[in-house]
Structure formats: structure tokens, C-alpha cells
Coordinates of C-alpha atoms in Angstrom, one line a residue:
X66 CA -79.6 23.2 64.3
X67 CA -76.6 21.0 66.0
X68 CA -79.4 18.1 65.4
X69 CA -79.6 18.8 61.9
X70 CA -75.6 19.6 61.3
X71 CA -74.8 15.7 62.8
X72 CA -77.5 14.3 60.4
X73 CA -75.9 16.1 57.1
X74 CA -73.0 15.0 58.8
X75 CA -73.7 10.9 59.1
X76 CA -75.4 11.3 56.2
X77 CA -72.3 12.6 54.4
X78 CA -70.4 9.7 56.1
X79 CA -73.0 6.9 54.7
X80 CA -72.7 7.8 51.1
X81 CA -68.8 8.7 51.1
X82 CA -68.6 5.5 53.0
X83 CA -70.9 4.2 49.3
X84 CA -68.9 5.2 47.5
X85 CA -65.8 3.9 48.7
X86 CA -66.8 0.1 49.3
X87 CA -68.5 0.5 45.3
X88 CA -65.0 1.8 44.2
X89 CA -63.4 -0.9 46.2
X90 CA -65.4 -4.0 44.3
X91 CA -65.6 -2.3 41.0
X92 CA -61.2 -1.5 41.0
X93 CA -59.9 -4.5 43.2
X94 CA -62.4 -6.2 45.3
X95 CA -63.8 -8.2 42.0
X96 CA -60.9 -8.2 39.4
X97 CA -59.5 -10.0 42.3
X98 CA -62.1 -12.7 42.7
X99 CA -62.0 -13.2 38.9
X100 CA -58.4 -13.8 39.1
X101 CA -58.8 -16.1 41.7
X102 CA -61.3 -17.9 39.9
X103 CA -59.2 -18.2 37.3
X104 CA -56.1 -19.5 38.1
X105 CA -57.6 -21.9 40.4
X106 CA -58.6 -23.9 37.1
X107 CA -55.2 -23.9 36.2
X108 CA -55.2 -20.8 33.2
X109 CA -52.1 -18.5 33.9
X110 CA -52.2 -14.9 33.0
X111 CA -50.6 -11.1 34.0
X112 CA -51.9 -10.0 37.6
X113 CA -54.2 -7.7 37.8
X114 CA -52.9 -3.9 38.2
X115 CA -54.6 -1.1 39.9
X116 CA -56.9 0.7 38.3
X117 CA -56.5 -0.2 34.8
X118 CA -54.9 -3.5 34.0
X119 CA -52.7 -4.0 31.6
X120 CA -54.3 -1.0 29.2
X121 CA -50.7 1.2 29.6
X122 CA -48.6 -1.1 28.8
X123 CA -50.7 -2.3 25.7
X124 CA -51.4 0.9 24.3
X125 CA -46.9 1.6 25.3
X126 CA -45.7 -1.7 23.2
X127 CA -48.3 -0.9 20.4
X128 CA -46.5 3.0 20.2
X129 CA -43.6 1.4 20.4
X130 CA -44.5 -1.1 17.4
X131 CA -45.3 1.3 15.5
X132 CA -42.8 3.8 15.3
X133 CA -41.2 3.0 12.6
X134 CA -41.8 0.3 9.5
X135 CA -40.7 -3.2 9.5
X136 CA -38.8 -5.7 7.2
X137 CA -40.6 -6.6 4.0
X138 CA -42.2 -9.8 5.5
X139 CA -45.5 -11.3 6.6
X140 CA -44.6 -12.1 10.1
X141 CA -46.2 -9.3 11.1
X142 CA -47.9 -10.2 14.4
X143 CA -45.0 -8.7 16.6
X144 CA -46.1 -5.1 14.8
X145 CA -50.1 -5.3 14.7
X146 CA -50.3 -7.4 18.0
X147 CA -47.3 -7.1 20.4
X148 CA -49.0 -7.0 23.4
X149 CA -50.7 -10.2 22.9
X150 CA -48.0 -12.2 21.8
X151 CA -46.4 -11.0 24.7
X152 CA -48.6 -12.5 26.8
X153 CA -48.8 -15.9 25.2
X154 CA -45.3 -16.0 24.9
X155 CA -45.2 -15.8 29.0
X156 CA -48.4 -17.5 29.4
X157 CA -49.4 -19.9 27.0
X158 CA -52.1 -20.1 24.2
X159 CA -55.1 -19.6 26.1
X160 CA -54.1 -17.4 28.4
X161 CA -56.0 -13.6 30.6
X162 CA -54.8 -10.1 30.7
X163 CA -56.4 -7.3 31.9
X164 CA -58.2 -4.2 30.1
X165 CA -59.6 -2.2 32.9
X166 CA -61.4 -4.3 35.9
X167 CA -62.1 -7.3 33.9
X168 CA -59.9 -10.2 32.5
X169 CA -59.7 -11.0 29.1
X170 CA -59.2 -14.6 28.0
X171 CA -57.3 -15.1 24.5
X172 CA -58.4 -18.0 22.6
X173 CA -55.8 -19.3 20.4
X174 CA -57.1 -22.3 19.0
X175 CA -59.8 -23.0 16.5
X176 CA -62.0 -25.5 18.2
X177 CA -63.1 -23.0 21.3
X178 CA -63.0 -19.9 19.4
X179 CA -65.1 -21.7 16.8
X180 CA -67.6 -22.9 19.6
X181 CA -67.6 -19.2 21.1
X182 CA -68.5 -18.0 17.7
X183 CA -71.7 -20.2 17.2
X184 CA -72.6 -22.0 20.5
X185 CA -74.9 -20.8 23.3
X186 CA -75.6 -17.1 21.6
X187 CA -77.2 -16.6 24.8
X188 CA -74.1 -16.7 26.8
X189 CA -71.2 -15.4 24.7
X190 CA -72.3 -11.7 23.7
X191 CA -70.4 -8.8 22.1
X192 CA -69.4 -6.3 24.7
X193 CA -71.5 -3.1 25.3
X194 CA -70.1 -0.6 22.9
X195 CA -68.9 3.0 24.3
X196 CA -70.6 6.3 23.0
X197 CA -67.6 6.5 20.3
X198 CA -67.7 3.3 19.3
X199 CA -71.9 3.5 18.9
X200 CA -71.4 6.2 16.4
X201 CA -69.1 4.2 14.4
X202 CA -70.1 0.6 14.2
X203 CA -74.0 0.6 15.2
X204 CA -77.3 -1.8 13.9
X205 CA -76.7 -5.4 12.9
X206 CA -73.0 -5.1 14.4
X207 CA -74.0 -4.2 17.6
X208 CA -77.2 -5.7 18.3
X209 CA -78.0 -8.6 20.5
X210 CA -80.8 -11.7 20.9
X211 CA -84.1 -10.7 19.2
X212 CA -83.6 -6.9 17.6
X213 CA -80.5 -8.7 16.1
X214 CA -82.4 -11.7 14.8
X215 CA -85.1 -9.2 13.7
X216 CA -82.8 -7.0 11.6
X217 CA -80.9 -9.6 10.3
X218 CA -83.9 -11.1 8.8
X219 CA -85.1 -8.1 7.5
X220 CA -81.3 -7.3 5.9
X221 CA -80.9 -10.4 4.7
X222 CA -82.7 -10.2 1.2
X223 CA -80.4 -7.1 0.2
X224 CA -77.7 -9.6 0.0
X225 CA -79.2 -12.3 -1.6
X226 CA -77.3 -13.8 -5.0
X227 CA -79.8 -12.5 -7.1
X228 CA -79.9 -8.9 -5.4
X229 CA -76.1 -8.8 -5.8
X230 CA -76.3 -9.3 -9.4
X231 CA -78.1 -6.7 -9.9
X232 CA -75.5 -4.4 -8.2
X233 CA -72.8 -5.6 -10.5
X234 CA -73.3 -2.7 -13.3
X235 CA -72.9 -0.1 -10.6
X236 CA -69.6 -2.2 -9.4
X237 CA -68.6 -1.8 -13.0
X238 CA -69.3 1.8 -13.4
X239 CA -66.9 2.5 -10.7
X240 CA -64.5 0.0 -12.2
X241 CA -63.9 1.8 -15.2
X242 CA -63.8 5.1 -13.6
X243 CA -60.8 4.1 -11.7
X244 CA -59.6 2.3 -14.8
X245 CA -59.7 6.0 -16.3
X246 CA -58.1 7.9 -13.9
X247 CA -55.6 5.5 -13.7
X248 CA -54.6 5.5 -17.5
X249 CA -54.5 9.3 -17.8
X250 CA -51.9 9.2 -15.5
X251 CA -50.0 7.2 -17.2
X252 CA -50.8 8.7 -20.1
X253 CA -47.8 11.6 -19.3
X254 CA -45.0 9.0 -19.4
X255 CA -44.5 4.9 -19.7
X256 CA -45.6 4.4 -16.1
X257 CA -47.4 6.3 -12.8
X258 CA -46.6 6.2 -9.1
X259 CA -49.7 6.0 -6.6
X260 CA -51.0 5.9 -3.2
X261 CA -53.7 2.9 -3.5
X262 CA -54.7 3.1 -0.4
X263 CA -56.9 6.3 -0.9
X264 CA -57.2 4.9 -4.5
X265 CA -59.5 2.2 -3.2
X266 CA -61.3 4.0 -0.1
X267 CA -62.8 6.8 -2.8
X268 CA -63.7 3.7 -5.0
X269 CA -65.6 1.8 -2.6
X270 CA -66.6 4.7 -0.8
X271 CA -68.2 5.1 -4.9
X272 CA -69.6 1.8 -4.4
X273 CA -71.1 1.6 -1.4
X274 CA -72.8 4.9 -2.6
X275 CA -73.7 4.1 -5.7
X276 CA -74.9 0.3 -4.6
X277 CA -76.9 1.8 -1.0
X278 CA -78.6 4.9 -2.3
X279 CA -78.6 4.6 -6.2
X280 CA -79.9 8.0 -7.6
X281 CA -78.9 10.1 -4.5
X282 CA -75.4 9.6 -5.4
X283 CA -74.0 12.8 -4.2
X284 CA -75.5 13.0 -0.6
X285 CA -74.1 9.0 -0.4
X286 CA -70.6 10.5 -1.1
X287 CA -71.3 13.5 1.4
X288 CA -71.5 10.8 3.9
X289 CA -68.4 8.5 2.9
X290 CA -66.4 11.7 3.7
X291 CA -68.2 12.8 7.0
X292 CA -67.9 8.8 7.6
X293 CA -63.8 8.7 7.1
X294 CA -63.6 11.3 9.4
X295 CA -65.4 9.8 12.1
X296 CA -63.2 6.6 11.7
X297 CA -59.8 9.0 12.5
X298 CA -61.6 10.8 15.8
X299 CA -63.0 7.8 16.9
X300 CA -59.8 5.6 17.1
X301 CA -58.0 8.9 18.3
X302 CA -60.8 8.7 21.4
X303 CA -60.3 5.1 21.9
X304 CA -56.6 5.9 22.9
X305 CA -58.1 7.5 26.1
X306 CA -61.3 5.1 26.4
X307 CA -59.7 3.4 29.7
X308 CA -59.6 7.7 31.5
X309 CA -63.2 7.2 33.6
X310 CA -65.4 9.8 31.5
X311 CA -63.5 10.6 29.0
X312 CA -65.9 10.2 26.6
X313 CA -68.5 12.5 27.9
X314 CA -65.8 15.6 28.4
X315 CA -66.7 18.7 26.1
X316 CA -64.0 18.1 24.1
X317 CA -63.1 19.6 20.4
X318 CA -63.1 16.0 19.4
X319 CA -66.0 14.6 21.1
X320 CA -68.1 17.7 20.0
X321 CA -67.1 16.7 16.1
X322 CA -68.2 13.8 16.5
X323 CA -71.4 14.3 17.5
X324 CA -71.6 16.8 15.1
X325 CA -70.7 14.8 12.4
X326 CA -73.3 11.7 13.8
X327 CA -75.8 14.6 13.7
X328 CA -75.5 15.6 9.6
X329 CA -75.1 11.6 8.3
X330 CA -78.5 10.9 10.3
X331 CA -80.2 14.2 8.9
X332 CA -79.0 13.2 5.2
X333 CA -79.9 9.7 5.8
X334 CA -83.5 11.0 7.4
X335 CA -84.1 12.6 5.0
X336 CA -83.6 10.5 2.2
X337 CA -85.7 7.4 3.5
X338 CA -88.3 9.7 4.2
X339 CA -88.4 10.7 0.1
X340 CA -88.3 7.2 -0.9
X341 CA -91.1 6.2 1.6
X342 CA -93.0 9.0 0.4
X343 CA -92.7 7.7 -3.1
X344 CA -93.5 4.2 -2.2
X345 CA -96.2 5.2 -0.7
X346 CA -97.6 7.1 -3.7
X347 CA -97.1 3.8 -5.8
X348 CA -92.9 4.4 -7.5
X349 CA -91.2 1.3 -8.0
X350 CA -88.9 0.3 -5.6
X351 CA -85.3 0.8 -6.0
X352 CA -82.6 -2.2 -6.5
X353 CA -80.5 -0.3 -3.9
X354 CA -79.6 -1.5 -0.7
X355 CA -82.0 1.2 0.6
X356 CA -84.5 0.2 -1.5
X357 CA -84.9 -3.7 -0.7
X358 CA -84.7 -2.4 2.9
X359 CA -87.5 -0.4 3.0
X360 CA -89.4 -2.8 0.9
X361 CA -88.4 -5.8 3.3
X362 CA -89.3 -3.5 5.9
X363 CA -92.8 -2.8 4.7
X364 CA -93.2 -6.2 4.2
X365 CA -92.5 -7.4 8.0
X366 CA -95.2 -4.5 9.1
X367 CA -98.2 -5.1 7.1
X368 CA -97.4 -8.9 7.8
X369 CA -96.6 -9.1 11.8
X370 CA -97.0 -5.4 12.5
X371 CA -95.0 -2.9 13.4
X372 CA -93.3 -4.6 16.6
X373 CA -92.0 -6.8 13.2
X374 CA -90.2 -4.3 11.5
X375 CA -88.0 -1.4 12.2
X376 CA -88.0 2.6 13.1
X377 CA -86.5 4.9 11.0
X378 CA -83.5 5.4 13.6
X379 CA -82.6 1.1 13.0
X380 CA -82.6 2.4 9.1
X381 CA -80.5 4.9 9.0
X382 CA -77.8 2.9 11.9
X383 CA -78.1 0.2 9.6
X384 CA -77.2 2.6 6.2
X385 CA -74.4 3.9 8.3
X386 CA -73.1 0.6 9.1
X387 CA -73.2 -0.3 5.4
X388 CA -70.7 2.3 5.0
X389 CA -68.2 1.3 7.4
X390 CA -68.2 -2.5 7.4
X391 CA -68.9 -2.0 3.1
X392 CA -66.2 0.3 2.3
X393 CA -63.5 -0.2 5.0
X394 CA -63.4 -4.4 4.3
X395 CA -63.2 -4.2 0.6
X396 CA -60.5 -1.1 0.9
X397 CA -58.3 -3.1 2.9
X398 CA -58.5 -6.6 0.8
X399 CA -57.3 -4.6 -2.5
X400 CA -55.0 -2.3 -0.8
X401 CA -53.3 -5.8 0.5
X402 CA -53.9 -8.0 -2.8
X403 CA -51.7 -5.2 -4.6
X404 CA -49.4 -5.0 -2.4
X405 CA -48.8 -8.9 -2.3
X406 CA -49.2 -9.6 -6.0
X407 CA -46.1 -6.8 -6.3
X408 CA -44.6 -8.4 -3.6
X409 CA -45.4 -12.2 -5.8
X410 CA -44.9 -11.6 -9.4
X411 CA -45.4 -14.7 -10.3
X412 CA -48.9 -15.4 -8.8
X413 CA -49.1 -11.7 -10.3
X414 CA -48.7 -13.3 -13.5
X415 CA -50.7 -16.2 -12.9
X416 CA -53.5 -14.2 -12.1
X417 CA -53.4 -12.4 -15.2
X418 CA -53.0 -15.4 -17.3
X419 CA -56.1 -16.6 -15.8
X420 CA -58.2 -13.4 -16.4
X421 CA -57.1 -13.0 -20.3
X422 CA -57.9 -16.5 -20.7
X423 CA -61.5 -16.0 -19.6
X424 CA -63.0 -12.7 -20.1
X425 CA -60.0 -11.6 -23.1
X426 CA -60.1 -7.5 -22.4
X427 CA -63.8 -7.9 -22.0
X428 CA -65.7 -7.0 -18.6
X429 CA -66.5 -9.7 -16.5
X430 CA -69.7 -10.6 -15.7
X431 CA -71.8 -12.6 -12.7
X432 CA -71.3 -15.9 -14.3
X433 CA -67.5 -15.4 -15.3
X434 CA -66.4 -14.1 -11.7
X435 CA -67.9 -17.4 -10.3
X436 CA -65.3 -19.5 -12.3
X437 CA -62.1 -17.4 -10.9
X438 CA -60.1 -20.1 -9.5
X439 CA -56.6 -18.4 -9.2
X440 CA -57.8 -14.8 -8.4
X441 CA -60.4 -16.4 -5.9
X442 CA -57.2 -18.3 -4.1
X443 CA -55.0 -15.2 -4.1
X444 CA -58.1 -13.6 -2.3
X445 CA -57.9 -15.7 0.0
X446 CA -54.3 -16.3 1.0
X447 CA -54.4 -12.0 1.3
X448 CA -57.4 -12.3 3.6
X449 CA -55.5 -14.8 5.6
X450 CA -52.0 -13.2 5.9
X451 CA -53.7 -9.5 6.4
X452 CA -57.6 -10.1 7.7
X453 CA -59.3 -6.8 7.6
X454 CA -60.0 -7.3 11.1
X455 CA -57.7 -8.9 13.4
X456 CA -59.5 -9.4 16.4
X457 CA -63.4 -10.2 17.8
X458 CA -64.5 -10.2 21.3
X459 CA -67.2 -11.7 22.8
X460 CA -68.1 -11.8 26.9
X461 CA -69.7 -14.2 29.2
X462 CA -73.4 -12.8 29.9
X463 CA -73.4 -16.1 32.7
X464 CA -71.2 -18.3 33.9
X465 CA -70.1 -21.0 31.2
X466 CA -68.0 -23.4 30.9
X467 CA -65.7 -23.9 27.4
X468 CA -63.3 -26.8 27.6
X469 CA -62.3 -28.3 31.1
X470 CA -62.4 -24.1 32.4
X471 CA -65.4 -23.2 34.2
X472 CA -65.6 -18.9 33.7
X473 CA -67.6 -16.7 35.4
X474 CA -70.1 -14.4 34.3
X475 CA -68.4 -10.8 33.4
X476 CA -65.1 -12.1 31.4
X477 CA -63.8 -11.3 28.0
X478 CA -62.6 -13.6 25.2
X479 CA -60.3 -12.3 22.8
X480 CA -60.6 -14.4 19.4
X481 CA -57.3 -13.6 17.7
X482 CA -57.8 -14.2 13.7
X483 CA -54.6 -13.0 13.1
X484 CA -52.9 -15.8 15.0
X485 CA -55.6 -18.4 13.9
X486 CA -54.4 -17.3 10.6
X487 CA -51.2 -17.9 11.3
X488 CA -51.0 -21.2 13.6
X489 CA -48.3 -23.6 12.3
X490 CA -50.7 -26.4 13.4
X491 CA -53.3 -26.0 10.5
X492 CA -51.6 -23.8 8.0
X493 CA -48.4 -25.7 8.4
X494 CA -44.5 -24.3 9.2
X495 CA -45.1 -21.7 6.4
X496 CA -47.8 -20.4 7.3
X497 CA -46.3 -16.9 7.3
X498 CA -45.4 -17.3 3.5
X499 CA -47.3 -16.2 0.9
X500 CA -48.8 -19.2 -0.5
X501 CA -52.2 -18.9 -2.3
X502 CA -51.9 -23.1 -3.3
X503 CA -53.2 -23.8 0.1
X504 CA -56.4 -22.9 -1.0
X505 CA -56.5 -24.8 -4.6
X506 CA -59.1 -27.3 -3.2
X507 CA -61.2 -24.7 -1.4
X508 CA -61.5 -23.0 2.0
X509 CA -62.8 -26.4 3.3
X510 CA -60.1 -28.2 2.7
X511 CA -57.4 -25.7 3.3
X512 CA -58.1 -25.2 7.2
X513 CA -60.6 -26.5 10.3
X514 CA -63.6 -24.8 11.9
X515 CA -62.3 -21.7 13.3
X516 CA -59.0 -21.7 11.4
X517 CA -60.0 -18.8 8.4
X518 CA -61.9 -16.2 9.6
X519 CA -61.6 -13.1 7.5
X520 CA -65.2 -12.2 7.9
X521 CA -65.7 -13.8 11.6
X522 CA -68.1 -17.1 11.6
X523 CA -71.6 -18.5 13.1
X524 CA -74.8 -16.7 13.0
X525 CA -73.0 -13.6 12.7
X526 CA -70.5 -14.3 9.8
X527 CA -70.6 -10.9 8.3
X528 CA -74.1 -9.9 6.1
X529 CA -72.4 -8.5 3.0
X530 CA -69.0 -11.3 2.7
X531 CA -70.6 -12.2 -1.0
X532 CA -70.9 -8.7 -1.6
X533 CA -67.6 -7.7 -0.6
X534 CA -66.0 -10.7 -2.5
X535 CA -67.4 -10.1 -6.0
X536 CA -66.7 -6.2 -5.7
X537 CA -62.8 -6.9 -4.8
X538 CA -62.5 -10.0 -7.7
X539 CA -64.3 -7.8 -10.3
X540 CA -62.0 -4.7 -9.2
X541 CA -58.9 -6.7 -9.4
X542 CA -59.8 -8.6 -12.7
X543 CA -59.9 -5.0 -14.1
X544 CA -57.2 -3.7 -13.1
X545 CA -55.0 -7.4 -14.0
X546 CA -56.3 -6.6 -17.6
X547 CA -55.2 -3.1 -17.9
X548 CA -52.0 -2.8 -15.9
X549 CA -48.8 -4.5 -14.3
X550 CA -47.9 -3.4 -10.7
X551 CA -44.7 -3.3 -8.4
X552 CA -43.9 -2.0 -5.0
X553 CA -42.1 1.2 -5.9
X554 CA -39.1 2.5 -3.4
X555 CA -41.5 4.7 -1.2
X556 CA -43.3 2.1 0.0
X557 CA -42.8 1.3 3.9
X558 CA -44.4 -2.0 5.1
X559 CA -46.1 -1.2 8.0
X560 CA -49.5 -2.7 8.5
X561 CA -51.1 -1.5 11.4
X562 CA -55.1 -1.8 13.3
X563 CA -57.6 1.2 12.9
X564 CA -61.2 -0.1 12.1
X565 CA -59.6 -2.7 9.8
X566 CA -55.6 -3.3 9.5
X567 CA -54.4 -0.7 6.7
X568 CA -50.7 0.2 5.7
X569 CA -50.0 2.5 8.4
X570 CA -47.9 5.3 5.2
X571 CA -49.9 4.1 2.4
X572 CA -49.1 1.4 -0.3
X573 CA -47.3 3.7 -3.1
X574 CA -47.0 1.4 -6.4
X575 CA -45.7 2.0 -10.0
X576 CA -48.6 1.1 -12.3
X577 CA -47.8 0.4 -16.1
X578 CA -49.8 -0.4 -19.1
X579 CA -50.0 -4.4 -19.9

């Protein structure tokens, strides 16, 4: 028995004594040796605190930041990203902090975030995702080396020019419906104050439904709303992401969430499975993202087998990712173009002229979108001031060396749009103004490699930019013909980050008849 009492007892001793020197390398022991590595090629960066880094004081200056609004101005990189123009300030462009036990390189400059982005695929990954973010931004987004190259060659014809032009009547539909709502408001006095923020997330959320599952309409705009809802809990849970499992707690959040994960796939299930079963039976195929998916799909299996093509769970992550990336991008390019056109009267008006001159009243079509010159620069110059998504990340799966800095395998790069978008060195000293003329000669000739990135770049330039691009130009055109817009006294400028960078108390503007 005494025998037996000192074994549990060394045994006890061996595993606590585990578990201490794994605690020891994971929380100081390697964050350490990075930082050692680091500096010792010259970068400069915070020190590395115990446990978590520098996640407390980012998540403090961003509450801080967004407390209240700020001026009406586009310098708005001290509100969306305060932290990390902190750091640069102290530390230079290309410089390391710390989220949890592993630094994070920023990348401020175009050539070595434009290498990062298409370069050595191999070597610069995305991060593994947490359980939260898994159920939000899953498929093609999240996938790495062959399942991504497989799914985005099987996506890849749903977004094709002629595909997309075949999706244009269904943009229209929900053009004119939002046209309509908007005029019967006016129609009880000369003008109509409105929220566009939720204006546009209902009509894109009525586009991506419409466009992805065609005739099931309705269960399309059961998910939008189970889909926005996810988006609020899961940023809510990334607050406490850094709390060591956190995300696995029983929690009245966490439980929703999985919850809601469970209905969307169940709805989603349960309509590939009807449209298989009518494939199968010999229906035509639907011009639906769904449709050219599961067509494609078909395709790769009876051509290279079913190791070729995907399972019904890579569907329906894929369908859920068309409604995130689909309806949050688009939402937060027309929230933002009205808010600057109100902001810029002029290029308001310039805009305008350009529209009446080519379509009249009429609606546009295909061909007619293509020849937008004006609205196309505005586009662009809101995409560069206010990117839908600020920031990318990528980490070193080896060690790799980018410039004269060798890194070693296990560190994060930030790639920071929002100040690429803003660097004095390509854009010029106004590059916080307002200025679509920039891009009169083109994207090209406006900027370098790595200098506009409102839909990222490389291999993985975002799948549906085309599609997102002629939704927003044919949605503005429509509402240029019907109505003039100003920022009415309610509005507070405060753009701030959820899954894209939104006006953190909406975007009210007074809307009158042309």
C-alpha cells in the first residue's frame, strides 16, 4: 500500500512537473526566444508581457477609440486602429507586438506585404481560425494548399463574366424594390430621413438570396437574418478570445451560436439535397450560385472522381460564406459611397451627370455599367479611404526570410490595408482627402503592387470582387437617378471594425427626389 501511495505520488510529481515546463515554453520560454530572434535582426517592437501580450491594452485603446464619434474627417486611422499606430509611431513601419504567445510583425509597405500576399503560398498561411470564427468565415476563406485550390477551381465558374450577367436582373429586382420603398417615404413630404446602413444590409442580404438560391427565396432570407446575428455574437466572443477556453464554456452566447450554425446548415442541407434530387431526375440547372456549384461539382466527380469534388458539408460552408463575404463587402462600399458623395457634392453631382448622360432614367445594363468612368473612380477612392476590411494576416508555416529579416516559423504578419491606403509615399500628402481623380487613369496607374487592396491580392484576391463591383455601381446608378443625398444632423462619424468597417451609429441621410 505505502508502495503504491509513493508511485501515485511520483507519478503525480512527473505530470505536474509536465505541465509546468509545457506552461513554461508555451507563456515565456518561446515568446522569449522569438523576441530574441527578432531584435537580433535589428526589428524593434513592445516586449513581450506575461501571459497575453499586448491583447489588454489593444482591446483598452480600441474602447477608448470608440467611445465617442470623431471630427467629420477621413483621417480615421487613430479611431479604427489606435493600437497599431501606436506601435509604429514608437517603433517604426515594420515593426512586432504581441497577441498572446506569438509576435506579430506589421508590414507597412507595399513591396513585402505584396510578396506575402502572392509568394511562397506554402510558407505564408492564414492563421488557424477559432471555433467562433469557423462558424462565421468558413470554405474558400479558410482553407489552405490543395482543398483550397480544389474549391477554388470548382467556385470559380459561378463568378465568371458571363455567369454574372446573368445575375444582373435579380440585382435589378432588388434595385427597384429599394427604389420603392424609398420614394413612398418620401412620398409624405418633400424629403425622408434614413438609416442606410440597414437600408443596404436588407438589400444585399436580398441579393445574395436572390443571386445564391434563386427560387428558395424565403429560406435564403431566413438565413441572412440567422447570419447577422451570428456576426454580433461572434465579434462579442472575440472580445474574450485571448481567456484560455473561453470559447468552449457553456455559455448563453456560445450555445446561440451553435444553435444558430445548426439551423443555417439544416436549411442549407436541405435545399442542395432538393436540387440534387432534381438534377438527378434530369431539371435544368439553375443560374444560381447554387446551381453552377452543384453542376461544377458534378462535373469534377464524374471527371476525376469523387476525391475531385466536394461533400455536401464544403457546400453548404461555401453558401454560408457567400453570405458573409457577399452581403457584408457590398453593405459596407454603399453605406460609405453615400456617406462621402454627401460629404462631396460636387463629385455627387458629377456622378449624376455621368449617369443621366448614359442610361437617361433608363436601367442600366451589363454593357452600360462597363463604361462608368466617374462612378467607377468614386468606387474606388471609397474603397480606398474606408476598405471593407482593414486588416489580413498571414503566419510563417517555416522559417522565411522577407527582406534582409530572417523570421522563424510560428510569427504573424499583420498587412494593414488601411495604412497602405493611406501611405503618403504612393497616394501622395493628401492622401487622407477625398480625391476620386487619382484614379482617372485606372487602378494601375493610381498606386504600386500592394498599395490598393480593398479586396486583398494574389491567388486569393477575393472570388466574388466582379460580383460585388457591378452590384454596388448598378445600386448607386439607381439611386443617382432617382434621388439627391446629404448627411442630415444625426449623423455621427464614427467608423469602426466588426467583420468589415461599418459606421459604428449608422449613416442617417436626407434623401430627396432629383
Amino acid at each position: 500500500m505505502e508502495i503504491s501511495l509513493q508511485y501515485i505520488g511520483f507519478a503525480f510529481l512527473v505530470v505536474s512537473l509536465s505541465w509546468f515546463i509545457a506552461l513554461l515554453q508555451k507563456f515565456w520560454l518561446r515568446p522569449k526566444r522569438f523576441e530574441h530572434a527578432l531584435r537580433a535582426q535589428g526589428l524593434t517592437g513592445t516586449p513581450y508581457k506575461f501571459p497575453f501580450g499586448d491583447v489588454l491594452q489593444f482591446i483598452e485603446l480600441r474602447k477608448m477609440a470608440y467611445a465617442k464619434p470623431m471630427p467629420l474627417s477621413h483621417d480615421i486611422i487613430p479611431r479604427v486602429a489606435p493600437y497599431f499606430q501606436q506601435v509604429m509611431n514608437q517603433h517604426g513601419k515594420k515593426a512586432f507586438a504581441w497577441f498572446e504567445q506569438e509576435p506579430t510583425v506589421i508590414l507597412n509597405d507595399p513591396e513585402s506585404v505584396w510578396h506575402v500576399l502572392t509568394k511562397q503560398q506554402n510558407i505564408f498561411v492564414k492563421p488557424e481560425q477559432d471555433t467562433s470564427e469557423k462558424l462565421l468565415l468558413p470554405g474558400l476563406f479558410a482553407h489552405q494548399g490543395e482543398k483550397w485550390k480544389k474549391h477554388r477551381r470548382i467556385i470559380n465558374p459561378a463568378f465568371h463574366l458571363e455567369k454574372l450577367k446573368l445575375m444582373l436582373p435579380a440585382f435589378s429586382t432588388c434595385c427597384e424594390e429599394l427604389i420603392c420603398k424609398w420614394n413612398k417615404l418620401i412620398d409624405l413630404k418633400e424629403f425622408s430621413e434614413l438609416d442606410v446602413l440597414p437600408e443596404f444590409k436588407a438589400f444585399t442580404g436580398d441579393v445574395i438570396s436572390r443571386t445564391a438560391f434563386g427560387s428558395s427565396f424565403e429560406e435564403g432570407r431566413r438565413i441572412f437574418e440567422l447570419q447577422e446575428e451570428l456576426v454580433m455574437l461572434v465579434v462579442e466572443a472575440s472580445i474574450n478570445s485571448y481567456i484560455p477556453f473561453y470559447k468552449h464554456l457553456p455559455t448563453k452566447k456560445n450555445k446561440r451560436m451553435k444553435d444558430i450554425n445548426r439551423e443555417v446548415e439544416k436549411i442549407l442541407r436541405d435545399m442542395i439535397e432538393q436540387r440534387e434530387k432534381a438534377m438527378v431526375n434530369g431539371q435544368a440547372t439553375s443560374n444560381d450560385l447554387l446551381g453552377i456549384l452543384l453542376e461544377t461539382n458534378i462535373r469534377e466527380s464524374q471527371e476525376g472522381g469523387i476525391k475531385n469534388a466536394m461533400t455536401t458539408e464544403d457546400v453548404i460552408d461555401e453558401c454560408k460564406l457567400f453570405y458573409i463575404a457577399g452581403h457584408e463587402t457590398t453593405t459596407a462600399s454603399l453605406t460609405w459611397a453615400l456617406v462621402l458623395l454627401s460629404m462631396h457634392p460636387e463629385w455627387q453631382e458629377r456622378a449624376r451627370e455621368e449617369v443621366f448622360n448614359l442610361f437617361g432614367g433608363s436601367k442600366p445594363d451589363y454593357d452600360g455599367l462597363s463604361q462608368l468612368k466617374i462612378v467607377t473612380m468614386i468606387m474606388h477612392e471609397v474603397m480606398r479611404l474606408y476598405p471593407p476590411v482593414n486588416f489580413m494576416e498571414r503566419r510563417a508555416a517555416a522559417e522565411v526570410k522577407l527582406g534582409e529579416v530572417t523570421y522563424p516559423s510560428g510569427v504573424h504578419f499583420l498587412l494593414p490595408y488601411i495604412f497602405l491606403h493611406r501611405n503618403p509615399e504612393t497616394w501622395g500628402p493628401n492622401a487622407n482627402e477625398f480625391n476620386p481623380e487619382r484614379f482617372a487613369q485606372g487602378v494601375a496607374k493610381a498606386s504600386v503592387h500592394g498599395a490598393f487592396l480593398p479586396f486583398s491580392g494574389g491567388p486569393r484576391v477575393c472570388i466574388g470582387q466582379n460580383f460585388s463591383m457591378l452590384e454596388a455601381k448598378l445600386c448607386l446608378v439607381r439611386i443617382l437617378q432617382h434621388f439627391r443625398f446629404e448627411l442630415s444632423p444625426a449623423y455621427a462619424h464614427a467608423p469602426y471594425n466588426l467583420v468589415t468597417m461599418q459606421p459604428q451609429y449608422g449613416a442617417q441621410i436626407i434623401i430627396r427626389r432629383c
